[in-house]
Amino acid sequence: MGAILKIIAQRLVLGGVTLLVVSLVIFLAVNALPGDFAEAILGQGATPEAIEAIRRDLGLDRPLWERYLVWLARMLQGDLGVSFAQLNFQSNLGGTQLKTVAEQIAPRFANTIFLAGVTAAIAVPVSLMLGVLAALYRGSIFDRAANIFTLTSISSPEFFLAYILILFLAVLNPVFPSLSNIYEGMSFFDRLERTMLPALTLTLVVTAHMMRMTRAAIINLLASPYIEMARLKGLSPMRVIVVHALPNALAPIINVIALNLAYLITGVVVVEVVFVYPGIGQLFVDSVKIRDIPVVQACCLIFAGAYILLNLTADILSILSNPRLRHPK
Amino acid sequence: MSFWATILLSLAAIAVAAWVFRWGGQKLTNNRPFFRDMPFGVAFGYVFGAVALAGVVHLYVLARTLPPAEANKYFFFRLAVEGFIGFSIAAWLFRAAGRRIGTQASRKLFRQMPLTAAFGIMIILAYAFVAIFAGWLAPYGQEEVLGAANVVPGGDPAIGGDPRFPLGTDQIGRDILSRLIYGAQNTVGIAFVTTALAFFLGGSFGFLAATLGGWLDQLLSRFVDVLMAIPALIFALLLMTIATVWAPKLGIPLTVFMVIIIAVIDSTRVFRLARAVGLNIVVMDYIEAAKLRGEGLGYLIFREILPNAYAPLLAEFGLRFCFVFLTIASLSFLGVGIQPPLADWGTMVRDLAQFINFAAFAPQVAVAPLLAAGAIALLTVAVNFVVDWMLQKSSGLKE
């Protein structure tokens, strides 16, 4: 048991270090902007005095490493700064109520998690089932049709799948709304209904990959002696696969599920824009367009953090499910 | 909720029909092994497939026979079915032609080829042709504003079309057909250049790390680890934000920045593969022999390692190309990729997407954005089919 804890602790530390370096990369990238935030906030009609004042406020006159440490310390306390759009609004129109980036992101982050959750709830069981079926009837028409279908949906761009779904399920046969108009205080079912089309789009993208990996992982095992033994005992093919092959194929499958959930985090950006889903991806793209650096920075960090965390989880779960990795020689 | 009720009811009906099908088969054929040993799931699958096929035929017949106003609803369905059948026949003919024409080796290749791979090769060749000869094929220039804006596709003057613009014009009056054709040149060309650059960077650093090892290997590998910890599309968007500020200051087009950014991000994946493949080759005896002969680093990499790493790298090139192509299309779709005067499929989808909402009344209008998105999907699907076949062939993965 101690050995496992040690391995997990090692991975966690490694993940923390990676996140730290990633934050440095993001910080440096943002600071590679010509000019600085002061000019960016004030725009064109800025007087030198105003720029000087904002520079002092934001601490831009101090050296780079000091700014990084301050920024990092604030990030760790959950203080993500204030968006330029908000600052600009305030400096032009007055008013003291400023929404911080953290306040802006929090509800949208919850929406994105909801979308990813709905997607995972549909995609994981469906893809496992289809993968097992494809492995069971490998080489049949079903298997080949599934292969072609999954290859097609993996390689199509997300917005193509999204518009096809809008065309058939929202415009021609109005089953779901084509715009995900989500606001606070909606009932769960309303919300689910409006999340359905984006979730289905993401499901199409992710299911294909998970199903192919499930199929491959099971087929890889079919040549092993214990599967042959089970077959010779006279078990039905379904039982051989579900009871004997599936538990042993679990490690690669868990890995692929976690990686695909990590993929959801990035795939979500395009899908959210198509469906105008009020999630963090939409906010990110909007901020990229108006170069709202604090928001871009914060979103980037959140995306990278979630990505690293899910990869870490995949890593740890695959170690836990495989005794050979659990007791390294 | 009637939608869900219909689905549940039909599934139940199919289940009953499947049971009847198996039972009837057993009775009629006097318990032939095929029916006797059939699990219920397989019977269900057969009936389900038959019902689905019947449904497709039924809808297609509806689409052909209903009066035009009602057939609008099935227009895209008809298009999809006809497209599927048309492409299948074309791929079959292409494969049949490939089996008869060409050298001994190419004929042999075509004989073993599955239909999907033949389809992929055909599409890739067609795209290459269109991309190279776009200037001759396109009826108008890609930036030419032709006066009439928002002409409906189809060329039927009764509903707002114009025979001079078979696919209509966009919101400022540029010919959509010409822009689609030029899009092949721009989108595919830029993606190809980006992938080639990514391979040059990732491949050379990967082989260098594998051959030299030591601190250089450690440094490069850790650097790549960090870059790979940030999701590719997110990192590309972040860097593009910064590039949009730099580009006008330096007077370099934004597209150049995009090519470099995506190439660098993507080269990390190539680096991983090239290093792994290179490490396996470096320990071979012939590398040892070459080293003892006193060959230089360049000779080792280009004359010894590269020829032996050729097969996995080629398959990876196909996959990377798809990935880069999709990233560029997504960036353009989000509005930060290939910039306006150039025709590009991702941007076209974004600009024309709102017309999809009119599909129920005037399906022709919705054709243009879907064609642009479909053009992207078709190429990536084609490349994936070919890569899938190549991987299966090289690994001997039959079962």
CSV table of N, CA and C in Angstrom, one decimal, chain A residues 128-223:
chain,number,residue,atom,x,y,z
A,128,LEU,N,-19.0,2.2,-24.6
A,128,LEU,CA,-18.6,0.9,-24.0
A,128,LEU,C,-19.4,-0.2,-24.7
A,129,MET,N,-20.7,0.1,-24.7
A,129,MET,CA,-21.6,-1.0,-25.3
A,129,MET,C,-21.3,-1.3,-26.7
A,130,LEU,N,-21.2,-0.2,-27.5
A,130,LEU,CA,-20.9,-0.4,-28.9
A,130,LEU,C,-19.5,-1.0,-29.1
A,131,GLY,N,-18.5,-0.7,-28.3
A,131,GLY,CA,-17.2,-1.3,-28.4
A,131,GLY,C,-17.3,-2.7,-28.1
A,132,VAL,N,-18.0,-3.1,-27.1
A,132,VAL,CA,-18.1,-4.6,-26.8
A,132,VAL,C,-18.8,-5.3,-27.9
A,133,LEU,N,-19.9,-4.7,-28.4
A,133,LEU,CA,-20.6,-5.3,-29.5
A,133,LEU,C,-19.7,-5.5,-30.8
A,134,ALA,N,-19.0,-4.4,-31.1
A,134,ALA,CA,-18.1,-4.5,-32.2
A,134,ALA,C,-17.0,-5.6,-32.1
A,135,ALA,N,-16.5,-5.7,-30.8
A,135,ALA,CA,-15.5,-6.8,-30.6
A,135,ALA,C,-16.2,-8.1,-30.7
A,136,LEU,N,-17.5,-8.2,-30.2
A,136,LEU,CA,-18.2,-9.5,-30.3
A,136,LEU,C,-18.4,-9.9,-31.7
A,137,TYR,N,-18.9,-9.0,-32.5
A,137,TYR,CA,-19.2,-9.4,-33.9
A,137,TYR,C,-18.2,-8.8,-34.8
A,138,ARG,N,-16.9,-9.0,-34.5
A,138,ARG,CA,-15.8,-8.4,-35.3
A,138,ARG,C,-15.9,-9.0,-36.7
A,139,GLY,N,-15.6,-8.2,-37.7
A,139,GLY,CA,-15.6,-8.7,-39.0
A,139,GLY,C,-17.0,-8.8,-39.7
A,140,SER,N,-18.0,-8.6,-38.9
A,140,SER,CA,-19.4,-8.6,-39.5
A,140,SER,C,-19.7,-7.3,-40.2
A,141,ILE,N,-20.9,-7.2,-40.8
A,141,ILE,CA,-21.3,-6.0,-41.4
A,141,ILE,C,-21.4,-4.9,-40.4
A,142,PHE,N,-21.9,-5.3,-39.2
A,142,PHE,CA,-22.1,-4.3,-38.1
A,142,PHE,C,-20.8,-3.7,-37.8
A,143,ASP,N,-19.7,-4.5,-37.6
A,143,ASP,CA,-18.4,-4.0,-37.2
A,143,ASP,C,-17.9,-3.1,-38.3
A,144,ARG,N,-18.0,-3.5,-39.6
A,144,ARG,CA,-17.5,-2.6,-40.6
A,144,ARG,C,-18.2,-1.3,-40.8
A,145,ALA,N,-19.5,-1.4,-40.6
A,145,ALA,CA,-20.3,-0.2,-40.7
A,145,ALA,C,-19.9,0.8,-39.6
A,146,ALA,N,-19.8,0.2,-38.3
A,146,ALA,CA,-19.4,1.0,-37.2
A,146,ALA,C,-18.0,1.6,-37.4
A,147,ASN,N,-17.1,0.8,-38.0
A,147,ASN,CA,-15.8,1.3,-38.2
A,147,ASN,C,-15.8,2.5,-39.2
A,148,ILE,N,-16.6,2.4,-40.3
A,148,ILE,CA,-16.7,3.5,-41.2
A,148,ILE,C,-17.3,4.8,-40.5
A,149,PHE,N,-18.4,4.5,-39.8
A,149,PHE,CA,-19.1,5.6,-39.2
A,149,PHE,C,-18.3,6.3,-38.2
A,150,THR,N,-17.5,5.5,-37.3
A,150,THR,CA,-16.7,6.2,-36.3
A,150,THR,C,-15.6,7.0,-36.9
A,151,LEU,N,-14.9,6.4,-38.0
A,151,LEU,CA,-13.8,7.1,-38.6
A,151,LEU,C,-14.3,8.4,-39.2
A,152,THR,N,-15.5,8.4,-39.7
A,152,THR,CA,-16.1,9.6,-40.3
A,152,THR,C,-16.4,10.6,-39.2
A,153,SER,N,-17.0,10.2,-38.1
A,153,SER,CA,-17.3,11.2,-37.1
A,153,SER,C,-16.1,11.7,-36.4
A,154,ILE,N,-15.0,10.8,-36.3
A,154,ILE,CA,-13.8,11.3,-35.6
A,154,ILE,C,-13.2,12.4,-36.5
A,155,SER,N,-13.2,12.2,-37.8
A,155,SER,CA,-12.4,13.1,-38.6
A,155,SER,C,-13.2,14.3,-39.1
A,156,SER,N,-14.5,14.4,-38.9
A,156,SER,CA,-15.2,15.6,-39.3
A,156,SER,C,-14.9,16.7,-38.3
A,157,PRO,N,-14.9,17.9,-38.7
A,157,PRO,CA,-14.7,19.0,-37.8
A,157,PRO,C,-16.0,19.2,-36.9
A,158,GLU,N,-15.8,19.6,-35.7
A,158,GLU,CA,-17.0,19.7,-34.7
A,158,GLU,C,-18.1,20.5,-35.3
A,159,PHE,N,-17.7,21.6,-36.0
A,159,PHE,CA,-18.8,22.5,-36.4
A,159,PHE,C,-19.7,21.9,-37.5
A,160,PHE,N,-19.0,21.0,-38.3
A,160,PHE,CA,-19.8,20.3,-39.3
A,160,PHE,C,-20.8,19.4,-38.7
A,161,LEU,N,-20.4,18.6,-37.7
A,161,LEU,CA,-21.3,17.7,-37.0
A,161,LEU,C,-22.4,18.5,-36.4
A,162,ALA,N,-22.0,19.7,-35.8
A,162,ALA,CA,-23.0,20.5,-35.1
A,162,ALA,C,-24.0,21.0,-36.0
A,163,TYR,N,-23.6,21.5,-37.2
A,163,TYR,CA,-24.6,22.1,-38.1
A,163,TYR,C,-25.5,21.0,-38.7
A,164,ILE,N,-24.9,19.8,-38.9
A,164,ILE,CA,-25.7,18.7,-39.4
A,164,ILE,C,-26.8,18.4,-38.4
A,165,LEU,N,-26.4,18.3,-37.1
A,165,LEU,CA,-27.4,18.0,-36.1
A,165,LEU,C,-28.4,19.1,-36.0
A,166,ILE,N,-28.0,20.4,-36.1
A,166,ILE,CA,-28.9,21.5,-36.1
A,166,ILE,C,-29.9,21.4,-37.3
A,167,LEU,N,-29.4,21.0,-38.4
A,167,LEU,CA,-30.2,20.9,-39.6
A,167,LEU,C,-31.3,19.9,-39.4
A,168,PHE,N,-30.9,18.7,-38.9
A,168,PHE,CA,-31.9,17.6,-38.9
A,168,PHE,C,-32.7,17.6,-37.6
A,169,LEU,N,-32.1,18.0,-36.5
A,169,LEU,CA,-32.9,17.9,-35.2
A,169,LEU,C,-33.5,19.2,-34.7
A,170,ALA,N,-33.1,20.3,-35.3
A,170,ALA,CA,-33.6,21.6,-34.9
A,170,ALA,C,-34.4,22.3,-36.0
A,171,VAL,N,-33.9,22.3,-37.2
A,171,VAL,CA,-34.6,23.0,-38.2
A,171,VAL,C,-35.6,22.2,-39.0
A,172,LEU,N,-35.2,21.1,-39.5
A,172,LEU,CA,-36.2,20.3,-40.3
A,172,LEU,C,-37.2,19.5,-39.4
A,173,ASN,N,-36.7,18.9,-38.3
A,173,ASN,CA,-37.6,18.3,-37.3
A,173,ASN,C,-37.3,18.9,-35.9
A,174,PRO,N,-38.1,19.9,-35.6
A,174,PRO,CA,-37.8,20.7,-34.4
A,174,PRO,C,-38.0,19.8,-33.1
A,175,VAL,N,-36.9,19.1,-32.8
A,175,VAL,CA,-36.9,18.3,-31.5
A,175,VAL,C,-36.3,19.0,-30.4
A,176,PHE,N,-35.1,19.6,-30.7
A,176,PHE,CA,-34.4,20.3,-29.7
A,176,PHE,C,-34.2,21.8,-30.2
A,177,PRO,N,-34.0,22.7,-29.3
A,177,PRO,CA,-33.7,24.1,-29.7
A,177,PRO,C,-32.3,24.2,-30.2
A,178,SER,N,-32.1,25.0,-31.3
A,178,SER,CA,-30.8,25.1,-31.9
A,178,SER,C,-29.8,26.0,-31.1
A,179,LEU,N,-30.4,26.9,-30.3
A,179,LEU,CA,-29.6,27.8,-29.5
A,179,LEU,C,-29.7,27.4,-28.0
A,180,SER,N,-28.6,27.3,-27.3
A,180,SER,CA,-28.6,26.9,-25.9
A,180,SER,C,-28.7,28.1,-25.1
A,181,ASN,N,-29.9,28.6,-24.9
A,181,ASN,CA,-30.2,29.8,-24.1
A,181,ASN,C,-30.3,29.4,-22.7
A,182,ILE,N,-29.2,29.5,-21.9
A,182,ILE,CA,-29.3,29.0,-20.5
A,182,ILE,C,-29.1,30.2,-19.6
A,183,TYR,N,-30.0,30.2,-18.6
A,183,TYR,CA,-29.9,31.3,-17.6
A,183,TYR,C,-30.1,30.7,-16.2
A,184,GLU,N,-29.8,31.5,-15.2
A,184,GLU,CA,-29.9,31.0,-13.9
A,184,GLU,C,-31.4,30.7,-13.5
A,185,GLY,N,-31.6,29.7,-12.7
A,185,GLY,CA,-32.9,29.4,-12.2
A,185,GLY,C,-33.8,28.7,-13.1
A,186,MET,N,-33.2,28.1,-14.2
A,186,MET,CA,-34.0,27.2,-15.0
A,186,MET,C,-34.2,25.9,-14.4
A,187,SER,N,-35.3,25.2,-14.7
A,187,SER,CA,-35.5,23.9,-14.2
A,187,SER,C,-34.5,22.9,-14.9
A,188,PHE,N,-34.2,21.8,-14.2
A,188,PHE,CA,-33.2,20.9,-14.6
A,188,PHE,C,-33.5,20.4,-16.0
A,189,PHE,N,-34.8,20.1,-16.3
A,189,PHE,CA,-35.2,19.4,-17.5
A,189,PHE,C,-35.1,20.4,-18.7
A,190,ASP,N,-35.5,21.7,-18.4
A,190,ASP,CA,-35.3,22.7,-19.4
A,190,ASP,C,-33.9,22.8,-19.8
A,191,ARG,N,-33.1,22.8,-18.8
A,191,ARG,CA,-31.7,23.0,-19.0
A,191,ARG,C,-31.1,21.9,-19.8
A,192,LEU,N,-31.5,20.7,-19.4
A,192,LEU,CA,-31.1,19.4,-20.1
A,192,LEU,C,-31.5,19.5,-21.6
A,193,GLU,N,-32.7,19.9,-21.8
A,193,GLU,CA,-33.2,20.0,-23.2
A,193,GLU,C,-32.3,20.9,-24.0
A,194,ARG,N,-32.0,22.1,-23.5
A,194,ARG,CA,-31.2,23.0,-24.2
A,194,ARG,C,-29.8,22.6,-24.4
A,195,THR,N,-29.3,21.8,-23.5
A,195,THR,CA,-27.9,21.3,-23.6
A,195,THR,C,-27.8,20.2,-24.5
A,196,MET,N,-28.9,19.6,-24.9
A,196,MET,CA,-28.9,18.3,-25.6
A,196,MET,C,-28.1,18.4,-26.9
A,197,LEU,N,-28.4,19.4,-27.8
A,197,LEU,CA,-27.7,19.4,-29.1
A,197,LEU,C,-26.2,19.5,-28.9
A,198,PRO,N,-25.7,20.5,-28.2
A,198,PRO,CA,-24.2,20.5,-28.0
A,198,PRO,C,-23.7,19.2,-27.4
A,199,ALA,N,-24.4,18.7,-26.4
A,199,ALA,CA,-23.9,17.4,-25.8
A,199,ALA,C,-23.9,16.3,-26.9
A,200,LEU,N,-24.9,16.2,-27.7
A,200,LEU,CA,-24.9,15.2,-28.7
A,200,LEU,C,-23.8,15.4,-29.7
A,201,THR,N,-23.5,16.6,-30.1
A,201,THR,CA,-22.4,16.8,-31.0
A,201,THR,C,-21.1,16.3,-30.4
A,202,LEU,N,-20.8,16.7,-29.1
A,202,LEU,CA,-19.6,16.3,-28.5
A,202,LEU,C,-19.6,14.7,-28.3
A,203,THR,N,-20.8,14.2,-28.1
A,203,THR,CA,-20.9,12.7,-27.9
A,203,THR,C,-20.4,12.0,-29.2
A,204,LEU,N,-20.9,12.6,-30.4
A,204,LEU,CA,-20.5,12.0,-31.6
A,204,LEU,C,-19.0,11.9,-31.8
A,205,VAL,N,-18.4,13.1,-31.4
A,205,VAL,CA,-16.9,13.2,-31.6
A,205,VAL,C,-16.2,12.2,-30.7
A,206,VAL,N,-16.7,12.1,-29.4
A,206,VAL,CA,-15.9,11.4,-28.4
A,206,VAL,C,-16.2,9.9,-28.4
A,207,THR,N,-17.5,9.6,-28.7
A,207,THR,CA,-17.9,8.2,-28.7
A,207,THR,C,-17.1,7.3,-29.7
A,208,ALA,N,-16.9,7.9,-30.9
A,208,ALA,CA,-16.2,7.2,-31.9
A,208,ALA,C,-14.8,6.7,-31.4
A,209,HIS,N,-14.1,7.7,-30.8
A,209,HIS,CA,-12.7,7.3,-30.3
A,209,HIS,C,-12.8,6.3,-29.2
A,210,MET,N,-13.7,6.5,-28.2
A,210,MET,CA,-13.7,5.6,-27.1
A,210,MET,C,-14.1,4.2,-27.6
A,211,MET,N,-15.1,4.1,-28.5
A,211,MET,CA,-15.5,2.8,-29.0
A,211,MET,C,-14.4,2.1,-29.7
A,212,ARG,N,-13.7,2.8,-30.5
A,212,ARG,CA,-12.6,2.1,-31.2
A,212,ARG,C,-11.6,1.6,-30.3
A,213,MET,N,-11.3,2.4,-29.2
A,213,MET,CA,-10.2,1.9,-28.3
A,213,MET,C,-10.8,0.7,-27.5
A,214,THR,N,-12.0,0.8,-27.1
A,214,THR,CA,-12.6,-0.4,-26.3
A,214,THR,C,-12.5,-1.6,-27.2
A,215,ARG,N,-12.9,-1.5,-28.5
A,215,ARG,CA,-12.9,-2.7,-29.4
A,215,ARG,C,-11.4,-3.2,-29.5
A,216,ALA,N,-10.5,-2.3,-29.7
A,216,ALA,CA,-9.1,-2.7,-29.9
A,216,ALA,C,-8.6,-3.3,-28.6
A,217,ALA,N,-8.9,-2.8,-27.4
A,217,ALA,CA,-8.4,-3.3,-26.2
A,217,ALA,C,-8.9,-4.7,-25.9
A,218,ILE,N,-10.2,-4.9,-26.3
A,218,ILE,CA,-10.8,-6.3,-26.1
A,218,ILE,C,-10.2,-7.3,-27.1
A,219,ILE,N,-10.1,-6.8,-28.3
A,219,ILE,CA,-9.6,-7.8,-29.3
A,219,ILE,C,-8.1,-8.1,-29.1
A,220,ASN,N,-7.4,-7.2,-28.5
A,220,ASN,CA,-6.0,-7.5,-28.1
A,220,ASN,C,-5.9,-8.7,-27.2
A,221,LEU,N,-6.9,-8.8,-26.3
A,221,LEU,CA,-6.8,-9.9,-25.3
A,221,LEU,C,-7.3,-11.2,-25.8
A,222,LEU,N,-8.0,-11.2,-27.0
A,222,LEU,CA,-8.8,-12.4,-27.3
A,222,LEU,C,-7.8,-13.6,-27.7
A,223,ALA,N,-6.5,-13.3,-27.9
A,223,ALA,CA,-5.6,-14.4,-28.2
A,223,ALA,C,-5.0,-15.0,-26.9
